[in-house]
Every structure is written in structure tokens, then in C-alpha cells.
CSV table of C-alpha atoms in Angstrom, one decimal:
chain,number,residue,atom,x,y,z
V,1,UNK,CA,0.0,0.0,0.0
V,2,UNK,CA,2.0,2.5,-1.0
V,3,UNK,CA,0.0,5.9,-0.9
V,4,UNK,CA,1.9,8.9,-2.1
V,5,UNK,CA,5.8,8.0,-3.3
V,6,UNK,CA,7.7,11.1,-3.9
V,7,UNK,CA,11.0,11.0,-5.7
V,8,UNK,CA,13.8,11.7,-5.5
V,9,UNK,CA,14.4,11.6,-1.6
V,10,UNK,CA,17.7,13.7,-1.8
V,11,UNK,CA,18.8,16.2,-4.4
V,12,UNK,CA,22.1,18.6,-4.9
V,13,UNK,CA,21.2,21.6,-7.1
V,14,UNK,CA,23.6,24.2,-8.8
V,15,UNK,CA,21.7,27.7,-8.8
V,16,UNK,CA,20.2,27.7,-12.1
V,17,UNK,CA,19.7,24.1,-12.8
V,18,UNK,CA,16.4,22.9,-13.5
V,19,UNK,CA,14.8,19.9,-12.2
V,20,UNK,CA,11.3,17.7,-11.6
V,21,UNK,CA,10.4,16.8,-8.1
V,22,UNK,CA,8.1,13.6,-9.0
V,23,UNK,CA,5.2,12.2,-7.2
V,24,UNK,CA,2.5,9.6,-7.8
V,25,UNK,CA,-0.6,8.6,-5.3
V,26,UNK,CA,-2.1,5.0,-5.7
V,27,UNK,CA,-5.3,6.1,-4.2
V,28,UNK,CA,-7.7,7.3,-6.8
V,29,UNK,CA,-7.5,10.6,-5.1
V,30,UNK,CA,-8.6,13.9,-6.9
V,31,UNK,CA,-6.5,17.0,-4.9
V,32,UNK,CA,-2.6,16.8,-4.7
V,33,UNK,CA,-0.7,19.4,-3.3
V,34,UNK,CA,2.8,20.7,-2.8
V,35,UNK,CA,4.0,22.4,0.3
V,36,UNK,CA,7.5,23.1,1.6
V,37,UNK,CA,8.6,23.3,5.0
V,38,UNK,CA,11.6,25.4,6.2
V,39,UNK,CA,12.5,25.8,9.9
V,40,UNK,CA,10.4,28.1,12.3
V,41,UNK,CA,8.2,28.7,8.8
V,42,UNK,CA,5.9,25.5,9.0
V,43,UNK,CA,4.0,24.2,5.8
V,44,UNK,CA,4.2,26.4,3.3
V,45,UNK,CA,1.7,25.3,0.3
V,46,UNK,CA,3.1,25.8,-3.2
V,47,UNK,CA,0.8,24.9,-6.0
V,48,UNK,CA,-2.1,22.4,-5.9
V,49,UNK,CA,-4.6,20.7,-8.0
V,50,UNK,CA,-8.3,19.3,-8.0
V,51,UNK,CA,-8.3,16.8,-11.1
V,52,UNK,CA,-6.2,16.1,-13.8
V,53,UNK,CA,-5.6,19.1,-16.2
V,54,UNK,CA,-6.8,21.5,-13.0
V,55,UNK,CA,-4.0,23.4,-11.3
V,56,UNK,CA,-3.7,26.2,-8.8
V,57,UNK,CA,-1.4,28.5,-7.0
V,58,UNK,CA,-1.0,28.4,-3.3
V,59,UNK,CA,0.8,30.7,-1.2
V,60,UNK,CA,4.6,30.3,-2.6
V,61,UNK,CA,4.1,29.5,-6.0
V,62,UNK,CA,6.8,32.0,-7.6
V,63,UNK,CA,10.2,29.6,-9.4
V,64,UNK,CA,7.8,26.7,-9.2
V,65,UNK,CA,5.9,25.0,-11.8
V,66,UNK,CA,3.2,22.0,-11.7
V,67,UNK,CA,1.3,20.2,-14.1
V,68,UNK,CA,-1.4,16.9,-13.7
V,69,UNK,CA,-2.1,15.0,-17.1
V,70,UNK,CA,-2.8,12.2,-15.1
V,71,UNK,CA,-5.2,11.7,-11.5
V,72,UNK,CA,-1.7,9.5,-10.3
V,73,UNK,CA,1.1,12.2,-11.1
V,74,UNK,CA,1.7,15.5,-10.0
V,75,UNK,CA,5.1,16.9,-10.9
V,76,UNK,CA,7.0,19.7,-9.7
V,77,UNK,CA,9.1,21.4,-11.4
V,78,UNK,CA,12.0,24.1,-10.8
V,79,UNK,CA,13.1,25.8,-13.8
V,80,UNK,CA,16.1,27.7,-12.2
V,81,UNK,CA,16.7,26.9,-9.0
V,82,UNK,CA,18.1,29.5,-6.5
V,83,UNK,CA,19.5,28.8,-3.1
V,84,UNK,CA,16.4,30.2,-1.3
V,85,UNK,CA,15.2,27.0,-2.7
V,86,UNK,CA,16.5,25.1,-0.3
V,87,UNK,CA,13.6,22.9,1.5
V,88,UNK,CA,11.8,19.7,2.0
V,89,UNK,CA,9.3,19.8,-0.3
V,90,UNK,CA,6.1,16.9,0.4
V,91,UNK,CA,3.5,16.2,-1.9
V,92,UNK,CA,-0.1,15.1,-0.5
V,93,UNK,CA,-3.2,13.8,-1.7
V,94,UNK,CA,-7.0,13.6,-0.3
V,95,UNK,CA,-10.2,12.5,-1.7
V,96,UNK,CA,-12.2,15.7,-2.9
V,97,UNK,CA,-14.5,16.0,-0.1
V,98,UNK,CA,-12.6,15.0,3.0
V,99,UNK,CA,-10.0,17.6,4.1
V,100,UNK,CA,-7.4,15.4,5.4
V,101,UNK,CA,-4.5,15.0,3.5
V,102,UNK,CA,-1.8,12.0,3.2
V,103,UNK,CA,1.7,13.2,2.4
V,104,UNK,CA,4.5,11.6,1.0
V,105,UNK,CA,8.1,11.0,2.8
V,106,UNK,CA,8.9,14.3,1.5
V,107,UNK,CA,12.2,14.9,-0.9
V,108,UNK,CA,15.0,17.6,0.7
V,109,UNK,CA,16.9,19.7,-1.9
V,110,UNK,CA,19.9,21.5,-1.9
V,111,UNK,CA,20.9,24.3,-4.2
V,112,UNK,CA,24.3,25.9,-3.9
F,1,UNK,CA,-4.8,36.6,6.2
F,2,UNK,CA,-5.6,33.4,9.0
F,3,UNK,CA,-3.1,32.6,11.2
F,4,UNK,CA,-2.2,29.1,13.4
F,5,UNK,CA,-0.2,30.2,16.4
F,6,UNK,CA,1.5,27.2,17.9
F,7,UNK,CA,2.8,26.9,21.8
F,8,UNK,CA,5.1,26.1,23.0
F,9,UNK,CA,7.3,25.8,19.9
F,10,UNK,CA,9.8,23.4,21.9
F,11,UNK,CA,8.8,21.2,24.7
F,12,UNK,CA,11.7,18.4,26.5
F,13,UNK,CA,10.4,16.3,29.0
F,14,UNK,CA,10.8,13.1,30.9
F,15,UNK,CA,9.5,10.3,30.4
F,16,UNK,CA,6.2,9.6,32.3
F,17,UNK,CA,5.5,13.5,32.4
F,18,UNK,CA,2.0,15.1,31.2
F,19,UNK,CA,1.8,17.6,28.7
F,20,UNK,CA,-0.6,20.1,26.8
F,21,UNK,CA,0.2,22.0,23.1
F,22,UNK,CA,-1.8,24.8,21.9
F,23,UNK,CA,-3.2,25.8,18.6
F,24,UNK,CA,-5.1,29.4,19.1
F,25,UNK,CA,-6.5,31.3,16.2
F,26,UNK,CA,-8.7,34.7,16.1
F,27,UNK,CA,-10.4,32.8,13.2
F,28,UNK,CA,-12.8,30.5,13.3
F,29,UNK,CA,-12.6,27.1,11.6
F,30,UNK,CA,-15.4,24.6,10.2
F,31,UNK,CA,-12.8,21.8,11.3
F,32,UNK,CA,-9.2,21.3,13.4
F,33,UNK,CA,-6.6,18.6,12.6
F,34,UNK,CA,-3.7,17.4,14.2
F,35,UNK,CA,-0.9,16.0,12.2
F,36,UNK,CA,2.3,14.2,14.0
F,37,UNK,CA,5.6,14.2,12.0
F,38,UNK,CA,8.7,11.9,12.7
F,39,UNK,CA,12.0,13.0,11.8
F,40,UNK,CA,12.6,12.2,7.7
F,41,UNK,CA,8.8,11.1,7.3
F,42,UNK,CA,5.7,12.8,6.2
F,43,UNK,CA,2.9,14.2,8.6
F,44,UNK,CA,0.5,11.6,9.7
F,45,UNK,CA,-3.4,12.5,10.6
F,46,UNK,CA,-3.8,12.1,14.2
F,47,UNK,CA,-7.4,13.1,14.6
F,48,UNK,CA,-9.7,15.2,13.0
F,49,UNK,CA,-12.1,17.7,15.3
F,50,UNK,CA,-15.5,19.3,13.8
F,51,UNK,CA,-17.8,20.4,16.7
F,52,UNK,CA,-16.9,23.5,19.2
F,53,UNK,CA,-16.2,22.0,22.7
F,54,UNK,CA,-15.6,18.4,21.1
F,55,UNK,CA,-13.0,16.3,22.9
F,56,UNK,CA,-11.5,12.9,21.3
F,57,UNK,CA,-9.4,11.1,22.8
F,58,UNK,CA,-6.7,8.6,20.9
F,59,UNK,CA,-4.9,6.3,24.0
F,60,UNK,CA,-3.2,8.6,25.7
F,61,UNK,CA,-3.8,12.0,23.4
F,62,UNK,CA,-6.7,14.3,24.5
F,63,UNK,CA,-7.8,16.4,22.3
F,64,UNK,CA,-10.1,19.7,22.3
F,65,UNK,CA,-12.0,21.9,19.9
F,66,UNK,CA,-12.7,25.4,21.7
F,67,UNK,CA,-16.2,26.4,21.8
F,68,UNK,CA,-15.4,28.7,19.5
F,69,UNK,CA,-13.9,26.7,16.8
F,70,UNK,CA,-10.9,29.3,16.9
F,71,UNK,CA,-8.7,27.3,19.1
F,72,UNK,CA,-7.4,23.7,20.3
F,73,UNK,CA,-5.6,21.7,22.6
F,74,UNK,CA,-3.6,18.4,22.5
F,75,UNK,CA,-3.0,17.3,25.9
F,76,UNK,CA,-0.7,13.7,26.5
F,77,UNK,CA,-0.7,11.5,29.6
F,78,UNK,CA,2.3,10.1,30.8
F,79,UNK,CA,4.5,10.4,27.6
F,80,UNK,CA,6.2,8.1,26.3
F,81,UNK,CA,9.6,8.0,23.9
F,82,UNK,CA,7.3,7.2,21.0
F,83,UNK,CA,5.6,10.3,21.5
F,84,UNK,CA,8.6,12.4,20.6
F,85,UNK,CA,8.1,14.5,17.1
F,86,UNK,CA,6.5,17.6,15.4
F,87,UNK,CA,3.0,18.2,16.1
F,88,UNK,CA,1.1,20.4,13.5
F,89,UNK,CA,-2.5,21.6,14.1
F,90,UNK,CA,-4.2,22.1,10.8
F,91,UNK,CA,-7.4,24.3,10.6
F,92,UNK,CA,-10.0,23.9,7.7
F,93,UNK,CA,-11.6,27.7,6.8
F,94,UNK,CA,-15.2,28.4,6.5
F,95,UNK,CA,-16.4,29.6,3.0
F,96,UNK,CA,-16.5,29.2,-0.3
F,97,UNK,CA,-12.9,28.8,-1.2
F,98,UNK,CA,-12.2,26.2,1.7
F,99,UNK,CA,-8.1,26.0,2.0
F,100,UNK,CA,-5.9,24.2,5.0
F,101,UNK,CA,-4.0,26.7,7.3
F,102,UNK,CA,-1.3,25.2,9.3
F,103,UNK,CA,0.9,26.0,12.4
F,104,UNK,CA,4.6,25.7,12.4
F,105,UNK,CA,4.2,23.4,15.2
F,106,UNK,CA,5.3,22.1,18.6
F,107,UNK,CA,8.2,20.3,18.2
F,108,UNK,CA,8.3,17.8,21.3
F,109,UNK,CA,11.1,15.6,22.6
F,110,UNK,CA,10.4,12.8,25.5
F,111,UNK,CA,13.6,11.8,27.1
F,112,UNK,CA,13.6,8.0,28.9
């Protein structure tokens, strides 16, 4: 039962390099989401959507991108990362009418 | 915008101690969640509280929905190692755009 799988777990950036943070949800679910968390700033939501070909902006989405062909996938993507990039990023998925939401094991990135 | 204020933002105990986190709010929420997160992992639902003045209780976790719906408490009896970890409260907000408002958390560590 695997539930939302986010990869990769770890990632080194250069500033400027681009790069897709993946993850997929086995649970049918229509709302993903993608939040970071930085010390003493909590969750921090960056884009979501509510079904495939639906996104939205959260409250951070600037130097991010997202895109969801597909109810399972949910990419997110940095087209030039800076250091203040530098997070743990965790996707999450819920059902579209319950509010809780299961997250992924989240994937840290470092840009230098 | 709606703000979670979290307290205390660290708490180290013994084990065997009893403690109590806050979530306040000056808004009101339709629902209050509380989220646990391990070190390298994901939050996990803990509970899920609708009704002002509601109390569950989950083994040794108390918790409490003000009357208000603007504030909530996660009390813990005679902690245990297991217990130690970040503890996000989660508010759901009333209207037509409904969106999840989170706390930076309590970050607790029970000592044996």
C-alpha cells in the first residue's frame, strides 16, 4: 500500500539548474498538493490541483511550476533553482471531499 | 490573512510527564486537525475535530476543539519516547474557497 511516493528523496542543485520533483498517489485521489517546509516557517503550500488538467497557485508558488495529465502524477518542477530553494518539499493527496490530507516522505533539496 | 499560532514551539520532557500544546486562532474554523511528523517522514493524521467544545481522545492524546472553533488543545498523559516529534495543528476555513491553514508546530522531545 503505497500511498503517495515522492521521488527523489535527496537532491544537490547548482543555482540555475532545472529539475522535476516527482510524485505519484495509488489512491484514486482527486487533490494533490505541494508544500515546503523550512524551519520556524511550518508548511508552506506551493501549487495544488483538483483533477487532472486542473492546477492552482498556493501561497509560494513563484520559481515553481506543476502540471497533472494524469489523477496518479503530480510533478513539480523548478526551472532555475536559487538557493532560497532550499527545502523539504512533500506532496499530498485527499479525496475531494474530506480535508485530510496523506503526504508523502517528503524529498530535501539543496541548491548551492 | 488566517493565522495558526502554535505553543510552546519546543517542549523536552521526561518520560512519564503530562503535557498540553496549543493551537489558538482569532479565526474560526469549520474543522481542526492534528498531524504528527517523525523526523525524515511525512505528517500523519492524528485526529480530525468538527464540533466546538468536542474532545476525542486517541490512548493517551486528548484532544479539544474550543467552543469557538478558533482554538485547540492536545494534551498527552504520561509520555512516552514514541511520542517524541513535530505536532502540526491544521485548521480547515469556512467559506466558499475552503483552503488548510497550518501551524509551524510544537516540536516535542520525550527523554527515557
Amino acid at each position: 500500500n503505497a500511498g503517495v511516493t515522492q521521488t527523489p528523496k535527496f537532491q544537490v542543485l547548482k543555482t540555475g539548474q532545472s529539475m522535476t520533483l516527482q510524485c505519484a498517489q495509488d489512491m484514486n485521489h482527486e487533490y494533490m498538493s505541494w508544500y515546503r517546509q523550512d524551519p520556524g516557517m511550518g508548511l508552506r503550500l506551493i501549487h495544488y490541483s483538483v483533477g487532472a488538467g486542473i492546477t492552482d497557485q498556493g501561497e509560494v508558488p513563484n520559481g515553481y511550476n506543476v502540471s497533472r495529465s494524469t489523477t496518479e502524477d503530480f510533478p513539480l518542477r523548478l526551472l532555475s533553482a536559487a538557493p532560497s530553494q532550499t527545502s523539504v518539499y512533500f506532496c499530498a493527496a485527499r479525496p475531494g471531499d474530506v480535508r485530510e490530507l496523506f503526504f508523502g516522505e517528503g524529498s530535501r533539496l539543496t541548491v548551492l | 490573512t488566517q493565522l495558526l499560532e502554535q505553543s510552546p514551539q519546543f517542549l523536552s520532557i521526561q518520560e512519564g510527564e503530562n503535557l498540553t500544546v496549543y493551537c489558538n486562532s482569532s479565526s474560526v474554523f469549520s474543522s481542526l486537525q492534528w498531524y504528527r511528523q517523525e523526523p525524515g517522514e511525512g505528517p500523519v493524521l492524528l485526529v480530525t475535530v468538527v464540533t466546538g467544545g468536542e474532545v476525542k481522545k486517541l490512548k493517551r492524546l486528548t484532544f479539544q476543539f474550543g467552543d469557538a472553533r478558533k482554538d485547540s488543545s492536545l494534551h498527552i498523559t504520561a509520555a512516552q519516547p514514541g511520542d517524541t516529534g513535530l505536532y502540526l495543528c491544521a485548521g480547515v476555513t469556512q467559506g466558499g474557497s475552503e483552503k488548510l491553514v497550518f501551524g509551524k508546530g510544537t516540536k516535542l522531545t520525550v527523554n527515557p
